Coordinates of C-alpha atoms in Angstrom, one line a residue:
Chain A
M1 CA -120.3 -60.3 -45.3
P2 CA -116.1 -60.4 -44.4
P3 CA -114.5 -58.1 -47.0
E4 CA -111.9 -60.1 -47.9
R5 CA -110.9 -63.8 -48.9
A6 CA -114.7 -64.5 -49.8
E7 CA -114.4 -64.1 -53.6
A8 CA -113.0 -66.5 -56.2
P9 CA -109.6 -66.5 -57.0
H10 CA -108.5 -63.5 -59.1
A11 CA -105.6 -62.2 -61.6
P12 CA -103.2 -61.2 -58.9
L13 CA -103.8 -57.2 -59.8
I14 CA -107.4 -57.5 -59.8
R15 CA -107.4 -59.4 -55.9
L16 CA -105.1 -56.4 -55.2
A17 CA -107.2 -53.8 -56.6
R18 CA -110.6 -55.2 -54.5
R19 CA -108.4 -54.8 -51.3
P20 CA -110.3 -51.8 -49.4
W21 CA -106.7 -49.7 -49.0
F22 CA -106.2 -50.0 -52.4
Y23 CA -107.3 -46.8 -54.1
A24 CA -106.2 -44.3 -51.1
A25 CA -102.5 -46.3 -50.9
T26 CA -102.7 -46.1 -54.8
G27 CA -104.0 -42.3 -54.8
A28 CA -100.8 -41.4 -52.3
V29 CA -98.6 -42.3 -53.7
L30 CA -99.9 -40.6 -57.5
V31 CA -99.8 -37.3 -55.5
W32 CA -96.7 -37.8 -54.7
L33 CA -95.0 -38.6 -57.7
L34 CA -96.8 -35.3 -58.2
V35 CA -95.2 -33.5 -56.1
V36 CA -92.0 -35.3 -56.8
A37 CA -92.6 -34.2 -60.7
S38 CA -93.9 -30.4 -59.7
A39 CA -90.4 -29.6 -57.6
E40 CA -88.7 -31.1 -60.9
G41 CA -86.9 -34.0 -58.0
R42 CA -86.2 -31.9 -55.6
G43 CA -86.9 -32.7 -51.8
A44 CA -88.7 -36.0 -52.1
W45 CA -88.1 -37.2 -49.7
A46 CA -88.2 -34.5 -46.8
T47 CA -91.7 -34.1 -48.8
L48 CA -92.5 -37.7 -47.8
G49 CA -90.8 -36.8 -43.9
T50 CA -93.4 -34.7 -43.9
A51 CA -96.9 -36.1 -44.8
L52 CA -95.4 -38.7 -42.2
G53 CA -94.7 -36.6 -39.6
F54 CA -98.3 -35.2 -40.6
G55 CA -100.2 -37.4 -41.5
T56 CA -99.2 -39.8 -38.0
F57 CA -101.6 -37.0 -36.3
Y58 CA -104.2 -38.4 -38.9
V59 CA -103.7 -41.7 -38.4
I60 CA -103.8 -42.0 -34.6
T61 CA -106.9 -40.0 -34.3
G62 CA -108.3 -42.5 -37.0
L63 CA -106.8 -45.4 -35.3
G64 CA -109.6 -45.1 -32.4
Q65 CA -112.0 -43.7 -34.3
M66 CA -111.7 -46.4 -36.8
L67 CA -112.1 -48.9 -33.5
V68 CA -115.3 -46.6 -32.6
I69 CA -116.9 -47.5 -36.0
A70 CA -116.2 -50.9 -36.6
A71 CA -118.7 -51.4 -33.4
G72 CA -121.8 -51.0 -36.5
P73 CA -124.0 -48.9 -37.0
G74 CA -124.5 -45.4 -35.2
N75 CA -121.4 -46.0 -33.6
I76 CA -118.8 -42.9 -34.3
D77 CA -116.4 -40.3 -31.3
L78 CA -117.3 -37.1 -32.0
S79 CA -115.3 -35.8 -28.9
I80 CA -112.3 -36.5 -30.4
P81 CA -111.1 -33.0 -31.8
S82 CA -112.3 -31.5 -27.8
M83 CA -109.8 -34.4 -26.7
M84 CA -107.0 -33.3 -28.1
T85 CA -106.9 -30.3 -27.1
L86 CA -107.9 -30.8 -23.8
A87 CA -104.5 -33.2 -23.2
G88 CA -102.2 -31.0 -25.5
Y89 CA -103.1 -27.9 -22.8
L90 CA -103.0 -30.0 -19.9
G91 CA -100.8 -32.3 -20.1
M92 CA -98.3 -29.1 -21.6
G93 CA -99.7 -26.5 -18.5
L94 CA -98.9 -29.5 -16.0
M95 CA -95.8 -30.3 -17.2
G96 CA -94.4 -26.1 -17.4
G97 CA -92.2 -26.1 -19.8
E98 CA -89.5 -28.1 -17.7
N99 CA -88.1 -31.5 -19.2
G100 CA -88.4 -33.7 -15.2
R101 CA -92.0 -33.7 -14.9
L102 CA -92.9 -34.7 -19.0
A103 CA -93.5 -38.4 -17.7
L104 CA -95.9 -36.5 -15.2
G105 CA -97.5 -34.5 -18.1
F106 CA -97.8 -37.8 -20.0
L107 CA -99.4 -39.7 -17.5
L108 CA -102.1 -37.0 -17.6
A109 CA -103.0 -37.4 -20.8
F110 CA -103.0 -40.6 -21.2
G111 CA -105.2 -40.7 -18.0
L112 CA -107.9 -38.3 -19.6
G113 CA -107.8 -40.2 -22.6
L114 CA -109.3 -43.3 -20.4
A115 CA -111.7 -40.7 -18.3
G116 CA -112.5 -38.7 -21.7
G117 CA -113.3 -42.5 -23.3
A118 CA -115.1 -43.7 -20.1
A119 CA -117.6 -40.4 -19.8
N120 CA -118.6 -41.5 -23.2
L121 CA -119.4 -45.0 -22.5
L122 CA -120.9 -43.6 -19.2
L123 CA -123.8 -41.9 -21.3
I124 CA -123.8 -44.1 -23.9
R125 CA -124.7 -47.6 -22.0
L126 CA -126.5 -46.4 -18.6
F127 CA -127.6 -43.5 -20.4
A128 CA -128.6 -44.6 -23.2
I129 CA -127.6 -41.7 -25.4
P130 CA -126.7 -42.1 -29.4
P131 CA -123.4 -42.3 -29.4
M132 CA -123.4 -39.3 -31.4
I133 CA -125.1 -36.9 -29.0
A134 CA -123.7 -38.3 -26.2
T135 CA -120.0 -37.8 -27.7
L136 CA -121.4 -34.4 -28.9
A137 CA -122.0 -33.5 -25.6
A138 CA -118.9 -34.8 -23.5
G139 CA -116.8 -33.2 -26.1
L140 CA -118.2 -29.9 -25.7
V141 CA -117.5 -30.0 -21.6
M142 CA -114.6 -31.1 -22.3
Q143 CA -113.7 -27.7 -24.9
S144 CA -115.1 -25.4 -21.7
V145 CA -112.6 -27.1 -19.6
T146 CA -110.0 -26.3 -21.9
I147 CA -111.5 -23.6 -22.8
A148 CA -111.0 -22.3 -18.7
Y149 CA -108.0 -23.7 -18.4
S150 CA -106.5 -21.7 -21.0
R151 CA -106.4 -18.4 -19.7
G152 CA -103.2 -17.6 -18.4
S153 CA -101.5 -20.8 -17.9
T154 CA -98.3 -22.2 -20.6
A155 CA -99.2 -24.1 -23.3
K156 CA -95.3 -24.2 -23.9
P157 CA -93.6 -28.0 -25.0
P158 CA -90.4 -29.0 -22.2
P159 CA -87.0 -28.3 -24.5
L160 CA -86.4 -32.4 -24.6
L161 CA -91.0 -33.4 -25.8
L162 CA -89.8 -30.6 -28.4
D163 CA -87.2 -32.1 -29.8
A164 CA -88.4 -35.8 -29.3
A165 CA -91.4 -34.4 -31.5
L166 CA -89.0 -33.3 -33.9
A167 CA -86.5 -36.2 -34.2
H168 CA -85.9 -38.0 -37.3
L169 CA -84.4 -41.4 -38.0
G170 CA -82.7 -40.9 -41.6
P171 CA -85.6 -38.7 -43.0
L172 CA -88.1 -40.8 -41.2
P173 CA -90.0 -39.0 -38.3
L174 CA -89.6 -40.8 -34.9
I175 CA -93.5 -40.0 -34.1
A176 CA -94.4 -41.5 -36.8
L177 CA -91.8 -44.9 -36.7
G178 CA -94.0 -45.4 -33.4
A179 CA -97.5 -45.0 -35.2
L180 CA -96.1 -47.0 -37.6
L181 CA -95.4 -49.5 -34.3
L182 CA -99.3 -48.9 -33.2
S183 CA -100.5 -49.4 -36.0
A184 CA -98.5 -52.0 -36.5
V185 CA -100.4 -53.5 -32.4
M186 CA -103.6 -52.2 -33.5
A187 CA -103.5 -54.7 -36.9
L188 CA -102.5 -57.7 -35.5
L189 CA -104.9 -57.5 -32.6
M190 CA -108.0 -56.3 -34.9
S191 CA -107.2 -59.6 -37.5
R192 CA -105.8 -62.2 -34.4
S193 CA -107.0 -61.3 -30.6
V194 CA -110.0 -62.0 -29.5
F195 CA -111.1 -58.7 -28.8
G196 CA -110.1 -57.7 -32.3
R197 CA -112.4 -60.2 -34.0
T198 CA -115.1 -59.9 -31.2
L199 CA -115.8 -56.1 -31.7
L200 CA -115.4 -57.2 -35.6
A201 CA -118.6 -59.5 -35.5
L202 CA -120.6 -57.3 -33.2
G203 CA -120.2 -54.4 -35.8
Q204 CA -121.2 -57.0 -38.2
N205 CA -124.4 -58.3 -37.1
A206 CA -124.7 -57.3 -33.1
R207 CA -127.9 -60.2 -32.9
A208 CA -125.7 -62.9 -34.2
A209 CA -122.3 -62.0 -32.2
Y210 CA -125.2 -62.3 -28.8
L211 CA -126.6 -65.1 -30.0
A212 CA -122.7 -66.7 -30.6
G213 CA -121.9 -65.9 -27.1
L214 CA -119.4 -63.3 -27.5
R215 CA -118.5 -60.9 -24.6
T216 CA -119.4 -57.9 -26.8
G217 CA -119.6 -55.3 -23.8
P218 CA -116.0 -55.5 -23.2
A219 CA -115.6 -55.6 -26.6
H220 CA -117.1 -51.7 -27.2
A221 CA -116.0 -50.5 -24.0
A222 CA -112.6 -50.3 -25.0
A223 CA -113.0 -48.8 -28.5
Y224 CA -114.6 -46.2 -27.2
L225 CA -111.4 -45.9 -24.0
L226 CA -108.9 -46.5 -26.8
S227 CA -110.5 -44.0 -28.8
G228 CA -109.9 -41.1 -25.8
V229 CA -106.5 -43.1 -25.4
F230 CA -105.6 -42.0 -29.2
A231 CA -106.6 -38.9 -29.4
A232 CA -105.3 -37.8 -25.6
L233 CA -102.1 -38.8 -27.4
A234 CA -102.6 -37.5 -30.5
G235 CA -103.1 -33.7 -28.8
F236 CA -100.3 -34.3 -26.6
W237 CA -97.9 -34.6 -29.0
L238 CA -99.6 -32.5 -31.6
A239 CA -99.2 -30.0 -29.1
A240 CA -95.7 -30.4 -28.7
Y241 CA -94.9 -30.6 -32.3
S242 CA -96.7 -27.7 -33.1
G243 CA -94.4 -25.7 -30.7
G244 CA -97.3 -25.4 -27.7
A245 CA -101.1 -25.9 -27.7
S246 CA -103.9 -23.3 -28.9
L247 CA -107.2 -23.4 -28.3
N248 CA -108.5 -24.5 -33.2
M249 CA -105.8 -27.3 -32.8
A250 CA -107.5 -29.7 -33.3
E251 CA -110.6 -28.5 -35.2
D252 CA -109.5 -30.6 -38.8
F253 CA -109.5 -33.4 -36.8
L254 CA -112.9 -33.6 -36.4
L255 CA -114.0 -34.5 -40.1
M256 CA -110.2 -35.8 -41.1
S257 CA -110.4 -38.8 -38.2
I258 CA -113.9 -39.5 -39.7
A259 CA -112.7 -39.3 -43.5
V260 CA -109.6 -41.2 -43.1
V261 CA -111.4 -43.9 -42.6
V262 CA -113.6 -44.2 -44.9
L263 CA -111.5 -43.3 -47.7
G264 CA -108.9 -45.8 -46.3
G265 CA -111.0 -48.6 -47.1
S266 CA -112.9 -49.5 -42.9
R267 CA -116.2 -50.0 -43.6
V268 CA -118.8 -47.4 -42.4
S269 CA -121.2 -49.4 -40.9
G270 CA -118.6 -51.0 -39.0
G271 CA -117.9 -54.7 -38.9
A272 CA -114.5 -54.5 -41.1
V273 CA -111.5 -52.0 -40.5
S274 CA -108.1 -51.9 -42.5
V275 CA -105.2 -50.0 -40.8
G276 CA -103.2 -50.3 -43.7
G277 CA -105.2 -47.7 -45.8
L278 CA -105.6 -45.4 -42.7
W279 CA -101.7 -44.7 -43.5
G280 CA -102.8 -44.7 -47.1
A281 CA -106.0 -42.2 -46.5
S282 CA -103.8 -40.1 -44.2
L283 CA -100.5 -39.6 -46.5
L284 CA -103.4 -39.0 -50.0
L285 CA -104.7 -36.3 -47.7
Y286 CA -101.6 -34.8 -46.2
L287 CA -100.1 -34.7 -49.7
I288 CA -103.1 -33.4 -51.7
V289 CA -102.7 -30.4 -49.7
T290 CA -98.7 -30.0 -50.0
L291 CA -99.8 -30.4 -53.6
L292 CA -101.0 -27.2 -54.0
N293 CA -99.7 -25.6 -51.9
V294 CA -96.9 -26.1 -54.7
W295 CA -99.2 -25.2 -57.3
T296 CA -100.1 -22.2 -55.2
V297 CA -103.8 -23.0 -54.9
S298 CA -106.0 -21.2 -52.8
A299 CA -107.6 -22.4 -49.7
G300 CA -111.1 -22.6 -51.2
L301 CA -109.8 -24.1 -54.1
R302 CA -108.5 -26.6 -51.9
Y303 CA -111.1 -27.5 -50.3
V304 CA -113.1 -28.1 -53.1
L305 CA -110.3 -30.6 -54.4
T306 CA -110.6 -32.1 -51.3
G307 CA -113.7 -33.0 -51.3
L308 CA -113.8 -34.0 -55.2
I309 CA -111.3 -36.7 -54.4
I310 CA -113.0 -38.1 -51.1
L311 CA -115.9 -38.5 -52.6
L312 CA -114.0 -39.8 -57.0
V313 CA -112.0 -42.4 -54.1
L314 CA -115.7 -43.3 -52.3
G315 CA -117.7 -44.1 -55.4
L316 CA -114.6 -45.2 -57.5
S317 CA -114.1 -48.5 -54.5
G318 CA -117.9 -48.7 -54.3
E319 CA -120.8 -49.8 -52.4
R320 CA -119.5 -50.0 -48.6
Chain B
M1 CA -140.1 -50.2 -33.5
P2 CA -141.8 -48.1 -31.6
P3 CA -142.3 -49.9 -28.5
D4 CA -146.4 -48.4 -28.3
A5 CA -147.9 -50.7 -31.6
S6 CA -148.3 -53.3 -29.8
R7 CA -149.7 -52.7 -26.5
P8 CA -153.7 -51.6 -27.3
R9 CA -154.7 -48.0 -27.5
L10 CA -157.1 -47.5 -25.1
S11 CA -156.0 -49.6 -22.2
A12 CA -154.5 -46.4 -20.4
P13 CA -156.4 -43.2 -21.5
F14 CA -154.0 -40.7 -18.9
R15 CA -150.7 -42.2 -20.0
L16 CA -148.7 -40.6 -23.1
S17 CA -147.3 -42.8 -25.4
P18 CA -143.2 -42.7 -25.0
L19 CA -143.1 -40.4 -28.3
A20 CA -145.4 -37.9 -27.8
A21 CA -143.7 -37.8 -24.5
R22 CA -141.2 -36.6 -26.3
P23 CA -141.7 -33.3 -27.4
L24 CA -143.3 -32.4 -23.8
L25 CA -140.1 -33.1 -21.5
A26 CA -137.7 -30.9 -24.4
A27 CA -141.1 -27.9 -24.3
L28 CA -141.1 -28.5 -20.6
A29 CA -137.2 -28.4 -20.2
L30 CA -137.2 -25.0 -22.4
L31 CA -140.0 -23.8 -20.0
L32 CA -137.8 -24.3 -17.5
M33 CA -134.9 -22.5 -18.8
F34 CA -136.7 -19.3 -19.7
A35 CA -138.3 -19.5 -16.6
V36 CA -135.0 -19.3 -14.8
I37 CA -133.4 -16.8 -17.1
V38 CA -137.1 -14.1 -16.3
W39 CA -136.3 -14.8 -12.7
R40 CA -132.8 -13.4 -12.8
E41 CA -133.7 -10.4 -15.4
P42 CA -137.7 -9.9 -15.7
R43 CA -137.2 -7.8 -18.6
A44 CA -136.2 -10.7 -20.5
A45 CA -139.4 -11.3 -20.5
S46 CA -140.5 -8.2 -22.4
Y47 CA -140.8 -7.7 -26.1
L48 CA -137.8 -6.3 -26.5
G49 CA -136.2 -8.9 -24.4
L50 CA -137.5 -12.0 -26.3
R51 CA -136.3 -10.6 -29.4
L52 CA -132.6 -9.7 -28.5
L53 CA -132.3 -13.7 -26.8
L54 CA -134.4 -15.4 -29.4
N55 CA -132.5 -13.6 -32.7
F56 CA -130.1 -16.2 -33.4
S57 CA -133.2 -18.4 -33.4
I58 CA -134.3 -18.0 -36.7
P59 CA -131.2 -19.6 -38.4
L60 CA -130.8 -23.0 -36.2
M61 CA -134.3 -23.8 -36.4
F62 CA -134.1 -23.5 -40.5
A63 CA -131.5 -25.4 -39.8
A64 CA -132.5 -28.1 -37.2
F65 CA -134.9 -28.5 -39.9
A66 CA -132.9 -28.8 -42.1
A67 CA -131.3 -31.9 -40.8
M68 CA -134.3 -32.9 -39.5
A69 CA -135.9 -33.7 -43.3
V70 CA -132.4 -35.5 -43.8
I71 CA -132.6 -37.9 -40.2
V72 CA -136.0 -38.9 -41.5
L73 CA -134.1 -40.9 -44.1
G74 CA -132.4 -42.6 -41.4
D75 CA -129.6 -40.5 -43.2
I76 CA -127.0 -37.8 -41.0
D77 CA -125.9 -34.7 -43.2
L78 CA -122.6 -33.6 -41.6
G79 CA -121.7 -30.8 -44.5
L80 CA -124.8 -29.1 -43.6
G81 CA -123.2 -26.5 -41.5
P82 CA -120.4 -25.1 -44.5
F83 CA -123.3 -25.3 -46.7
I84 CA -124.9 -23.0 -44.5
G85 CA -121.8 -20.5 -44.8
L86 CA -121.9 -21.2 -48.7
A87 CA -125.5 -20.0 -49.2
N88 CA -124.1 -16.8 -46.4
V89 CA -121.4 -16.3 -48.5
I90 CA -123.5 -16.0 -51.6
S91 CA -125.9 -14.0 -50.9
A92 CA -123.9 -11.5 -48.5
R93 CA -121.9 -11.0 -52.3
W94 CA -124.1 -10.7 -55.3
L95 CA -127.8 -10.5 -53.4
A96 CA -127.3 -6.6 -52.9
G97 CA -125.7 -5.4 -55.7
N98 CA -126.3 -8.8 -58.9
P99 CA -129.3 -10.6 -57.0
S100 CA -129.9 -12.1 -60.0
L101 CA -126.7 -14.1 -60.0
A102 CA -127.2 -14.6 -55.8
A103 CA -130.6 -16.0 -57.1
L104 CA -129.0 -18.9 -59.6
L105 CA -126.2 -19.7 -57.6
L106 CA -128.6 -20.5 -54.5
V107 CA -131.2 -22.7 -56.7
L108 CA -127.8 -24.3 -58.1
S109 CA -126.6 -25.2 -55.1
L110 CA -130.1 -26.4 -53.8
L111 CA -129.9 -28.4 -56.9
A112 CA -126.2 -29.7 -55.9
Y113 CA -128.0 -31.0 -52.7
A114 CA -131.3 -33.0 -54.2
A115 CA -129.0 -34.5 -56.2
M116 CA -126.9 -35.6 -53.6
G117 CA -129.6 -37.1 -52.2
A118 CA -130.5 -39.0 -55.8
L119 CA -126.6 -40.0 -55.9
I120 CA -126.9 -41.3 -52.1
A121 CA -129.9 -43.2 -53.0
A122 CA -129.3 -44.5 -56.5
R123 CA -125.5 -46.0 -55.3
R124 CA -126.7 -47.0 -51.9
L125 CA -124.1 -44.7 -50.5
P126 CA -123.2 -44.1 -46.6
S127 CA -124.9 -40.3 -46.4
I128 CA -122.1 -39.8 -43.7
V129 CA -119.5 -40.1 -45.8
I130 CA -121.2 -38.5 -49.2
T131 CA -122.2 -35.5 -47.6
L132 CA -118.3 -35.7 -44.9
G133 CA -117.4 -35.1 -49.0
A134 CA -119.6 -32.5 -49.6
S135 CA -119.1 -30.6 -46.9
F136 CA -115.2 -29.9 -47.8
I137 CA -116.8 -28.2 -51.2
W138 CA -119.5 -26.1 -49.8
L139 CA -116.6 -24.9 -48.1
G140 CA -114.0 -24.4 -50.5
A141 CA -116.6 -22.6 -53.0
G142 CA -117.2 -20.6 -50.2
L143 CA -114.1 -19.3 -49.3
L144 CA -113.3 -18.7 -53.3
I145 CA -116.3 -16.7 -53.6
L146 CA -115.7 -14.8 -49.9
P147 CA -111.6 -15.3 -49.2
T148 CA -112.5 -13.9 -46.1
P149 CA -115.2 -12.6 -44.4
G150 CA -116.9 -9.6 -46.3
G151 CA -120.0 -8.5 -47.9
A152 CA -123.7 -6.9 -46.8
A153 CA -126.7 -7.4 -46.4
P154 CA -129.5 -5.4 -49.4
D155 CA -131.7 -3.7 -47.0
W156 CA -134.9 -5.3 -47.7
L157 CA -133.2 -8.5 -45.8
A158 CA -132.1 -6.9 -42.3
A159 CA -135.2 -5.2 -42.5
L160 CA -137.1 -8.4 -43.1
L161 CA -135.0 -10.3 -39.9
R162 CA -136.6 -6.7 -37.6
L163 CA -139.4 -6.6 -39.1
H164 CA -141.9 -5.3 -36.5
T165 CA -144.2 -8.3 -35.8
P166 CA -147.7 -7.8 -33.2
F167 CA -147.9 -9.5 -30.3
V168 CA -144.1 -11.7 -30.1
P169 CA -141.2 -10.8 -31.7
L170 CA -140.8 -12.5 -35.5
P171 CA -138.9 -15.8 -34.0
L172 CA -142.1 -17.4 -32.4
W173 CA -144.4 -16.4 -35.4
L174 CA -141.8 -18.1 -37.1
A175 CA -141.2 -20.9 -34.5
V176 CA -145.1 -21.6 -34.8
A177 CA -145.0 -22.1 -38.3
L178 CA -142.3 -23.7 -38.9
A179 CA -143.8 -26.1 -35.9
L180 CA -147.3 -25.9 -37.7
A181 CA -146.5 -26.5 -41.3
G182 CA -143.2 -29.5 -40.7
Q183 CA -145.6 -31.2 -38.7
I184 CA -148.3 -30.8 -41.3
L185 CA -146.4 -32.3 -44.2
F186 CA -144.5 -34.8 -41.8
I187 CA -146.4 -36.1 -39.6
T188 CA -150.6 -35.6 -40.5
S189 CA -150.7 -35.2 -44.1
P190 CA -150.5 -38.8 -46.7
A191 CA -146.9 -37.5 -48.4
G192 CA -145.6 -37.7 -45.2
V193 CA -147.0 -40.8 -44.0
V194 CA -144.3 -41.8 -47.1
L195 CA -141.8 -39.9 -46.7
R196 CA -140.9 -41.1 -42.8
G197 CA -142.4 -44.6 -44.5
F198 CA -138.7 -44.2 -45.8
G199 CA -136.7 -43.6 -43.1
G200 CA -138.7 -46.3 -41.3
A201 CA -138.6 -49.9 -43.7
P202 CA -137.2 -48.3 -47.3
E203 CA -137.7 -51.3 -48.5
A204 CA -140.9 -51.9 -47.9
L205 CA -142.4 -48.6 -48.9
I206 CA -140.3 -49.6 -52.8
R207 CA -142.0 -53.2 -53.2
A208 CA -145.0 -50.5 -52.6
G209 CA -143.7 -49.0 -56.1
W210 CA -143.2 -45.8 -54.5
S211 CA -139.5 -44.2 -55.6
L212 CA -136.4 -44.0 -52.9
I213 CA -134.3 -42.1 -55.5
A214 CA -137.1 -39.3 -55.6
A215 CA -138.2 -39.8 -52.0
K216 CA -134.4 -38.5 -51.2
S217 CA -133.7 -35.8 -54.0
F218 CA -136.7 -34.4 -52.4
L219 CA -136.5 -34.8 -48.1
Y220 CA -132.2 -33.5 -49.6
G221 CA -133.5 -31.0 -51.4
L222 CA -136.1 -29.7 -49.2
A223 CA -132.8 -29.6 -46.0
G224 CA -130.8 -27.6 -48.9
A225 CA -133.8 -25.1 -49.0
F226 CA -133.6 -25.1 -45.2
G227 CA -130.3 -24.9 -45.8
I228 CA -130.2 -21.7 -47.6
L229 CA -133.1 -19.9 -45.6
A230 CA -130.5 -20.5 -42.6
G231 CA -127.8 -18.8 -44.5
L232 CA -130.0 -16.2 -46.2
A233 CA -131.0 -15.2 -42.0
L234 CA -127.4 -15.3 -40.9
T235 CA -127.0 -12.4 -43.6
G236 CA -129.8 -10.4 -42.4
I237 CA -128.4 -10.9 -38.6
N238 CA -124.8 -10.1 -39.3
T239 CA -125.0 -8.1 -41.9
T240 CA -122.0 -9.8 -43.3
G241 CA -120.8 -12.4 -44.9
D242 CA -118.2 -15.5 -43.6
A243 CA -117.9 -18.8 -45.1
N244 CA -117.0 -20.3 -40.8
F245 CA -120.4 -18.6 -39.8
G246 CA -122.6 -22.1 -40.2
T247 CA -119.6 -24.4 -39.3
P248 CA -121.0 -25.2 -35.8
Y249 CA -124.2 -25.2 -37.1
T250 CA -123.7 -29.3 -38.7
L251 CA -123.8 -30.4 -35.0
L252 CA -126.1 -27.9 -33.3
A253 CA -129.0 -29.0 -36.1
I254 CA -128.5 -32.9 -35.5
A255 CA -129.0 -32.1 -31.7
A256 CA -131.9 -30.4 -31.6
V257 CA -133.6 -32.7 -34.2
I258 CA -132.9 -35.0 -31.7
V259 CA -133.9 -33.3 -27.9
G260 CA -136.9 -32.8 -30.2
G261 CA -137.4 -36.2 -29.8
G262 CA -135.4 -37.5 -33.4
E263 CA -134.3 -41.1 -33.4
F264 CA -131.0 -41.6 -35.7
A265 CA -132.8 -44.7 -36.8
G266 CA -135.1 -42.6 -39.3
G267 CA -138.4 -42.6 -39.7
I268 CA -138.7 -40.7 -36.1
V269 CA -139.2 -37.3 -35.6
S270 CA -140.9 -34.4 -34.6
P271 CA -141.0 -30.7 -36.3
P272 CA -142.6 -29.4 -32.9
G273 CA -140.3 -30.8 -31.4
T274 CA -136.9 -29.6 -33.6
V275 CA -138.0 -27.0 -33.1
I276 CA -138.4 -26.5 -28.7
G277 CA -134.7 -28.2 -29.2
A278 CA -133.4 -25.9 -31.3
L279 CA -134.4 -22.7 -28.3
I280 CA -133.4 -25.0 -25.8
L281 CA -130.3 -24.8 -27.3
L282 CA -129.9 -21.5 -28.2
L283 CA -131.4 -20.5 -24.5
S284 CA -128.3 -23.2 -23.5
G285 CA -125.4 -20.8 -24.3
A286 CA -127.9 -17.2 -23.0
L287 CA -128.7 -18.9 -19.2
L288 CA -124.9 -18.4 -17.7
S289 CA -124.8 -14.7 -18.5
F290 CA -128.0 -14.0 -16.7
L291 CA -126.6 -17.1 -13.5
D292 CA -123.4 -14.6 -13.9
V293 CA -121.3 -17.9 -14.3
S294 CA -118.6 -17.2 -16.6
T295 CA -119.0 -18.2 -20.7
D296 CA -115.9 -20.0 -20.0
W297 CA -118.7 -22.5 -19.2
Q298 CA -121.1 -22.0 -21.7
L299 CA -120.7 -24.9 -23.5
S300 CA -120.5 -27.0 -20.8
V301 CA -123.8 -26.1 -20.2
Q302 CA -124.9 -26.7 -23.4
G303 CA -123.3 -30.0 -23.0
G304 CA -124.7 -30.7 -19.9
I305 CA -128.2 -30.0 -21.2
L306 CA -128.2 -32.7 -23.6
I307 CA -127.1 -35.0 -21.6
L308 CA -130.1 -34.5 -19.4
V309 CA -132.6 -34.1 -22.2
L310 CA -131.6 -36.9 -23.5
A311 CA -131.3 -39.5 -20.3
L312 CA -134.2 -37.8 -19.1
R313 CA -135.7 -39.9 -22.3
A314 CA -133.7 -42.7 -21.3
L315 CA -135.6 -42.8 -18.6
L316 CA -138.8 -42.8 -19.5
R317 CA -138.5 -45.3 -22.0
K318 CA -137.4 -47.6 -19.3
R319 CA -139.7 -47.1 -17.0
D320 CA -142.3 -47.3 -20.2
A321 CA -140.5 -50.8 -20.7
H322 CA -141.4 -51.7 -17.1
A323 CA -145.0 -50.9 -17.6
A324 CA -145.3 -52.8 -20.7

């Protein structure tokens, strides 16, 4: 069942409230207003800019996870955090802090992403290993390569890359702009292209998609490859953004990449995605942390409230 | 759909059904790994050697059983690790000084786990999402109780985990006991048939008059109980508490169930296989130090063993499909 356009005509507001991304986006706006109110109106745009900067990394990894989850029940990519750290470390290491080798490092990260995605695919398709275990195992290997490599290597970004990662266009971080562009392309691909429609059909009913003569294999493969590439690029930029790669820089992203997908209104059993929802959910999750920091709440309470909000939003948006 | 259901049972008496072969495959892998370890370090086979080698298998076996109780339903629990961490900090903070408070909190957290199962069943929510949301709550609660690592284990708990059992060390006795109890509860008993049925064909059981809510509450409650046991075992071994201690167990426990022959689709698990899977994952960590390889590569070996066991299983399945 396609999630949108299927309902009888309703008042516009009710129709809006039925959009899968509605709750996360509304929540993000509400929390932002709360942050602004708590700071008595100061730094409203700066807060939003910071949220967009950090949120970018949730969005980019979420995009990859979303494609994989869209491919149907059981599909998930647990190698995302390991991929990020690997690409961050090896990318920074290859550049060695020199501006001249920027393109080289970027290409390496891109290639690592493709290779990681391909390794996941190989395990899933050729060895018929369930995606959850295949990506877990591939992630373990990536993690240990990173650990072995990290001994005595430079993890600092070249100055030019650091500047680019922190650059702003008005209140808007440049990387957020890039992520917006990428999201727009992905949203278009998912709704208009043969690849997107095939991937969604595969997620809704694999057998029906096969019988309809759709080429589901390449779409499934592309989802995993793109997830690898997105994770690698996110890791590359995150390492630059935070001034250097570290072994635990991506540990949040295992659960967060899944959380932003499901909070954003994509269906966890596949076949329905929402790119707009990814942004809503990413900003919501980051702004909650900001708000609780403004209120000087302890880390423990912050996690508890994050969990409650995830459960609340999912409860409100109902069954998927 | 298990391929052996449609085939006449007695046509090939010497061929194991593929489902029964899975735990055997895992057992073979475990024996091989143990053989390598003993070849490199013969003292590993002694009572004390085994004990040191298998010390941390106790929390992992309990965690794997917790994951199994959820996987048998076709569900996935992404919050198990933080929940184990929560049980760890509750017991480290209060079990020695204020045992009744610790017991009360542990029972409450067990009930919360069962309630989570009821919620997932009643509203037909995807387990992966609810347990993911809950994982933040367990971790946060753990950090609220112990913001920094600390606390202590009560003497009786530490002594219990150091118990000198006859013939073989405690972890091996526990492995056998868990495998037997699990086999009875999940496989041979009538209740086990119903519980596995809820993973394989829930609609059929609901139509037959069984309650999905009751089944999920029970199995999530069971998962909570095993999670608490894993947390207590961690407290007893480490004699301290840390809300983050449990985190790796989420995925290790799931991997143990699958290596041992379980299926994500639900309805198919092997309790003895799960015990073996847990031991495989534990030894895969130790194997390298005996082979004089840098521990940097430990995770690679763990990943590689996961891949190897599951790829072999897929190969067996293919051979079986051709033979049928």
